[in-house]
Amino acid sequence: MTPRMRKVRHAMPHASDSPLRYRFGLNVLDVARRELLRDGVPQALPARAFDCLLCLIEHRDRAVGRDELVRAVFGRRDASDAQLAQIVLRARRAIGDDGQEQRAIRTVPRFGFRWAADVEVIETRREPSAPTSTPTPPATIEIPTVAHPPRGSANTMVVIAFAAVLLMAASWIASMQSESTCPVMPEPVDPNEEQHP
């Protein structure tokens, strides 16, 4: 069976794909680098806390509902309130905010959260493209794909093999029991034969 080839296109990433950085207070949130700088120093920030800050800043013109923030941060709907509260707490600590003052991230009771701090949008410079150059086409990579047997056939083979092992084990046990329960018949004694004590 020869593997079929599937073509996958990979575009080369550009350093300036995301032109935005957000400045608020002493902090800068760099979207392209996915990092938070405080006074120019990179801060340790878990990925989900970064996503929380980015979602709230990008939607700073309105309150963000709990479910919308959960989807943006966790990529699913079923995160608990405690999990979301932990992420918001980490995001607040990273930017020097807390749940008491709520200078940047405000809690909207029974709804969600809202960004409250002033934000300056900083656009990074895009590298000028040479007018005479032609764009390089994205690379094409050949990835072999192997046809797999249907799922049901593998399960059927496992069941048949298991049944064969069970049958062999039952047969062996039955033969062992028949040997142990067979009565031993004494040999007939010939009265004319001489017997030795």
mmCIF file of C-alpha atoms in Angstrom:
data_model
loop_
_atom_site.group_PDB
_atom_site.id
_atom_site.type_symbol
_atom_site.label_atom_id
_atom_site.label_comp_id
_atom_site.label_asym_id
_atom_site.label_seq_id
_atom_site.Cartn_x
_atom_site.Cartn_y
_atom_site.Cartn_z
ATOM 1 C CA MET A 1 0.000 0.000 0.000
ATOM 2 C CA THR A 2 1.631 3.238 -1.086
ATOM 3 C CA PRO A 3 1.042 6.338 1.001
ATOM 4 C CA ARG A 4 -0.874 9.109 -0.709
ATOM 5 C CA MET A 5 0.738 12.531 -0.707
ATOM 6 C CA ARG A 6 -1.151 15.548 0.602
ATOM 7 C CA LYS A 7 0.061 19.076 -0.150
ATOM 8 C CA VAL A 8 0.113 21.514 2.760
ATOM 9 C CA ARG A 9 0.919 25.175 2.275
ATOM 10 C CA HIS A 10 2.912 26.954 4.953
ATOM 11 C CA ALA A 11 3.239 30.689 4.747
ATOM 12 C CA MET A 12 6.353 32.086 6.322
ATOM 13 C CA PRO A 13 5.503 34.226 9.378
ATOM 14 C CA HIS A 14 6.380 37.904 9.252
ATOM 15 C CA ALA A 15 7.824 39.737 12.217
ATOM 16 C CA SER A 16 5.414 42.599 11.697
ATOM 17 C CA ASP A 17 2.153 40.643 11.248
ATOM 18 C CA SER A 18 0.622 42.249 14.312
ATOM 19 C CA PRO A 19 1.337 45.975 14.296
ATOM 20 C CA LEU A 20 -0.036 46.720 17.731
ATOM 21 C CA ARG A 21 1.309 47.369 21.155
ATOM 22 C CA TYR A 22 -0.850 48.754 23.926
ATOM 23 C CA ARG A 23 0.579 51.130 26.531
ATOM 24 C CA PHE A 24 -1.227 51.718 29.834
ATOM 25 C CA GLY A 25 0.459 53.206 32.844
ATOM 26 C CA LEU A 26 3.924 51.687 33.197
ATOM 27 C CA ASN A 27 2.960 48.666 31.106
ATOM 28 C CA VAL A 28 3.209 47.780 27.423
ATOM 29 C CA LEU A 29 1.383 44.744 26.036
ATOM 30 C CA ASP A 30 3.190 43.632 22.870
ATOM 31 C CA VAL A 31 0.767 41.581 20.767
ATOM 32 C CA ALA A 32 3.311 40.308 18.217
ATOM 33 C CA ARG A 33 5.730 39.080 20.880
ATOM 34 C CA ARG A 34 2.952 38.062 23.289
ATOM 35 C CA GLU A 35 4.704 39.684 26.211
ATOM 36 C CA LEU A 36 4.041 42.229 28.895
ATOM 37 C CA LEU A 37 6.698 44.845 29.651
ATOM 38 C CA ARG A 38 6.665 46.871 32.847
ATOM 39 C CA ASP A 39 9.059 49.790 32.806
ATOM 40 C CA GLY A 40 10.662 48.041 29.818
ATOM 41 C CA VAL A 41 11.245 44.821 31.759
ATOM 42 C CA PRO A 42 9.496 41.640 30.537
ATOM 43 C CA GLN A 43 7.089 40.242 33.139
ATOM 44 C CA ALA A 44 6.300 36.583 33.763
ATOM 45 C CA LEU A 45 2.779 36.185 32.438
ATOM 46 C CA PRO A 46 0.966 32.895 31.776
ATOM 47 C CA ALA A 47 -0.561 32.586 28.292
ATOM 48 C CA ARG A 48 -4.126 32.663 29.603
ATOM 49 C CA ALA A 49 -3.490 35.819 31.639
ATOM 50 C CA PHE A 50 -2.058 37.426 28.479
ATOM 51 C CA ASP A 51 -5.191 36.398 26.536
ATOM 52 C CA CYS A 52 -7.364 37.860 29.314
ATOM 53 C CA LEU A 53 -5.561 41.224 29.173
ATOM 54 C CA LEU A 54 -5.660 41.285 25.376
ATOM 55 C CA CYS A 55 -9.392 40.513 25.219
ATOM 56 C CA LEU A 56 -10.276 43.201 27.767
ATOM 57 C CA ILE A 57 -8.030 45.812 26.140
ATOM 58 C CA GLU A 58 -9.287 45.093 22.622
ATOM 59 C CA HIS A 59 -12.889 45.442 23.855
ATOM 60 C CA ARG A 60 -12.207 48.383 26.181
ATOM 61 C CA ASP A 61 -15.172 50.294 24.774
ATOM 62 C CA ARG A 62 -17.617 47.959 26.556
ATOM 63 C CA ALA A 63 -17.978 45.402 29.332
ATOM 64 C CA VAL A 64 -16.981 41.850 28.374
ATOM 65 C CA GLY A 65 -19.359 39.152 29.564
ATOM 66 C CA ARG A 66 -18.091 36.212 31.588
ATOM 67 C CA ASP A 67 -18.876 33.657 28.841
ATOM 68 C CA GLU A 68 -17.146 35.737 26.158
ATOM 69 C CA LEU A 69 -14.038 36.106 28.313
ATOM 70 C CA VAL A 70 -14.013 32.370 29.114
ATOM 71 C CA ARG A 71 -14.119 31.534 25.379
ATOM 72 C CA ALA A 72 -11.301 34.018 24.653
ATOM 73 C CA VAL A 73 -9.106 32.741 27.479
ATOM 74 C CA PHE A 74 -9.836 29.003 27.604
ATOM 75 C CA GLY A 75 -11.083 28.358 24.072
ATOM 76 C CA ARG A 76 -14.159 26.591 25.437
ATOM 77 C CA ARG A 77 -17.326 27.439 27.360
ATOM 78 C CA ASP A 78 -17.158 25.178 30.381
ATOM 79 C CA ALA A 79 -14.509 26.812 32.596
ATOM 80 C CA SER A 80 -15.586 27.412 36.173
ATOM 81 C CA ASP A 81 -15.912 30.811 37.842
ATOM 82 C CA ALA A 82 -12.987 29.878 40.088
ATOM 83 C CA GLN A 83 -10.730 29.188 37.076
ATOM 84 C CA LEU A 84 -11.639 32.510 35.487
ATOM 85 C CA ALA A 85 -11.149 34.342 38.794
ATOM 86 C CA GLN A 86 -7.616 32.901 39.048
ATOM 87 C CA ILE A 87 -6.726 34.122 35.549
ATOM 88 C CA VAL A 88 -8.130 37.612 36.227
ATOM 89 C CA LEU A 89 -6.199 37.714 39.522
ATOM 90 C CA ARG A 90 -2.929 36.802 37.724
ATOM 91 C CA ALA A 91 -3.589 39.422 35.040
ATOM 92 C CA ARG A 92 -4.272 42.082 37.683
ATOM 93 C CA ARG A 93 -1.114 41.231 39.642
ATOM 94 C CA ALA A 94 1.021 41.297 36.484
ATOM 95 C CA ILE A 95 -0.002 44.888 35.707
ATOM 96 C CA GLY A 96 0.112 46.129 39.314
ATOM 97 C CA ASP A 97 -3.653 46.140 39.841
ATOM 98 C CA ASP A 98 -5.736 44.364 42.458
ATOM 99 C CA GLY A 99 -9.316 43.425 43.221
ATOM 100 C CA GLN A 100 -9.717 46.296 45.716
ATOM 101 C CA GLU A 101 -8.657 49.303 43.642
ATOM 102 C CA GLN A 102 -9.515 47.860 40.211
ATOM 103 C CA ARG A 103 -7.695 50.650 38.378
ATOM 104 C CA ALA A 104 -7.434 48.675 35.123
ATOM 105 C CA ILE A 105 -9.670 45.594 35.323
ATOM 106 C CA ARG A 106 -13.070 46.333 36.861
ATOM 107 C CA THR A 107 -15.530 43.663 37.889
ATOM 108 C CA VAL A 108 -19.022 44.191 36.499
ATOM 109 C CA PRO A 109 -21.269 42.422 39.031
ATOM 110 C CA ARG A 110 -23.323 39.522 37.650
ATOM 111 C CA PHE A 111 -21.944 40.134 34.146
ATOM 112 C CA GLY A 112 -18.175 40.046 33.656
ATOM 113 C CA PHE A 113 -15.290 42.514 33.478
ATOM 114 C CA ARG A 114 -14.419 45.859 31.905
ATOM 115 C CA TRP A 115 -11.118 47.555 31.048
ATOM 116 C CA ALA A 116 -10.956 50.896 32.857
ATOM 117 C CA ALA A 117 -7.418 52.265 32.360
ATOM 118 C CA ASP A 118 -6.413 54.669 29.601
ATOM 119 C CA VAL A 119 -4.749 52.879 26.687
ATOM 120 C CA GLU A 120 -2.397 54.270 24.065
ATOM 121 C CA VAL A 121 -2.164 52.230 20.868
ATOM 122 C CA ILE A 122 1.369 52.078 19.493
ATOM 123 C CA GLU A 123 1.731 50.878 15.928
ATOM 124 C CA THR A 124 5.014 49.225 15.103
ATOM 125 C CA ARG A 125 6.678 50.239 11.863
ATOM 126 C CA ARG A 126 6.142 47.852 9.005
ATOM 127 C CA GLU A 127 9.212 47.015 6.992
ATOM 128 C CA PRO A 128 8.945 48.665 3.588
ATOM 129 C CA SER A 129 8.742 46.170 0.765
ATOM 130 C CA ALA A 130 10.964 46.639 -2.251
ATOM 131 C CA PRO A 131 8.782 47.728 -5.186
ATOM 132 C CA THR A 132 10.772 45.702 -7.757
ATOM 133 C CA SER A 133 10.784 42.420 -5.861
ATOM 134 C CA THR A 134 8.089 39.840 -6.423
ATOM 135 C CA PRO A 135 6.541 38.124 -3.435
ATOM 136 C CA THR A 136 7.906 34.681 -2.689
ATOM 137 C CA PRO A 137 5.227 31.994 -2.941
ATOM 138 C CA PRO A 138 4.597 30.020 0.222
ATOM 139 C CA ALA A 139 6.525 26.792 0.594
ATOM 140 C CA THR A 140 4.789 23.539 -0.379
ATOM 141 C CA ILE A 141 5.579 20.511 1.750
ATOM 142 C CA GLU A 142 4.614 16.956 0.835
ATOM 143 C CA ILE A 143 3.251 15.018 3.808
ATOM 144 C CA PRO A 144 2.579 11.290 3.336
ATOM 145 C CA THR A 145 -0.766 10.009 4.542
ATOM 146 C CA VAL A 146 -1.299 6.336 5.265
ATOM 147 C CA ALA A 147 -4.688 4.709 4.869
ATOM 148 C CA HIS A 148 -5.815 3.196 8.156
ATOM 149 C CA PRO A 149 -8.131 0.185 8.409
ATOM 150 C CA PRO A 150 -11.670 0.960 9.552
ATOM 151 C CA ARG A 151 -11.978 1.150 13.329
ATOM 152 C CA GLY A 152 -14.480 -1.691 13.517
ATOM 153 C CA SER A 153 -12.085 -4.240 11.946
ATOM 154 C CA ALA A 154 -9.371 -3.673 14.567
ATOM 155 C CA ASN A 155 -11.895 -4.086 17.376
ATOM 156 C CA THR A 156 -13.250 -7.265 15.770
ATOM 157 C CA MET A 157 -9.749 -8.765 15.537
ATOM 158 C CA VAL A 158 -9.113 -8.058 19.222
ATOM 159 C CA VAL A 159 -12.385 -9.720 20.223
ATOM 160 C CA ILE A 160 -11.653 -12.816 18.081
ATOM 161 C CA ALA A 161 -8.132 -13.148 19.499
ATOM 162 C CA PHE A 162 -9.449 -12.798 23.060
ATOM 163 C CA ALA A 163 -12.145 -15.418 22.418
ATOM 164 C CA ALA A 164 -9.528 -17.844 21.003
ATOM 165 C CA VAL A 165 -7.339 -17.433 24.098
ATOM 166 C CA LEU A 166 -10.344 -18.025 26.359
ATOM 167 C CA LEU A 167 -11.292 -21.171 24.412
ATOM 168 C CA MET A 168 -7.761 -22.567 24.672
ATOM 169 C CA ALA A 169 -7.647 -21.833 28.397
ATOM 170 C CA ALA A 170 -11.049 -23.499 28.960
ATOM 171 C CA SER A 171 -9.957 -26.561 26.970
ATOM 172 C CA TRP A 172 -6.746 -26.876 28.973
ATOM 173 C CA ILE A 173 -8.601 -26.536 32.302
ATOM 174 C CA ALA A 174 -11.126 -29.151 31.227
ATOM 175 C CA SER A 175 -8.375 -31.628 30.255
ATOM 176 C CA MET A 176 -6.619 -31.078 33.601
ATOM 177 C CA GLN A 177 -9.839 -31.744 35.500
ATOM 178 C CA SER A 178 -10.607 -34.910 33.524
ATOM 179 C CA GLU A 179 -7.131 -36.300 34.274
ATOM 180 C CA SER A 180 -7.475 -35.649 37.992
ATOM 181 C CA THR A 181 -10.992 -37.086 38.312
ATOM 182 C CA CYS A 182 -10.391 -40.269 36.263
ATOM 183 C CA PRO A 183 -10.565 -43.257 38.635
ATOM 184 C CA VAL A 184 -7.465 -45.432 38.626
ATOM 185 C CA MET A 185 -8.418 -49.030 37.979
ATOM 186 C CA PRO A 186 -6.290 -51.640 39.697
ATOM 187 C CA GLU A 187 -4.538 -54.046 37.415
ATOM 188 C CA PRO A 188 -6.110 -57.461 37.296
ATOM 189 C CA VAL A 189 -4.116 -60.083 39.194
ATOM 190 C CA ASP A 190 -3.555 -63.402 37.548
ATOM 191 C CA PRO A 191 -3.997 -66.130 40.173
ATOM 192 C CA ASN A 192 -1.556 -68.423 38.388
ATOM 193 C CA GLU A 193 1.162 -65.812 38.480
ATOM 194 C CA GLU A 194 3.735 -66.070 41.179
ATOM 195 C CA GLN A 195 3.619 -63.199 43.626
ATOM 196 C CA HIS A 196 6.630 -61.805 45.376
ATOM 197 C CA PRO A 197 6.384 -60.207 48.750
#
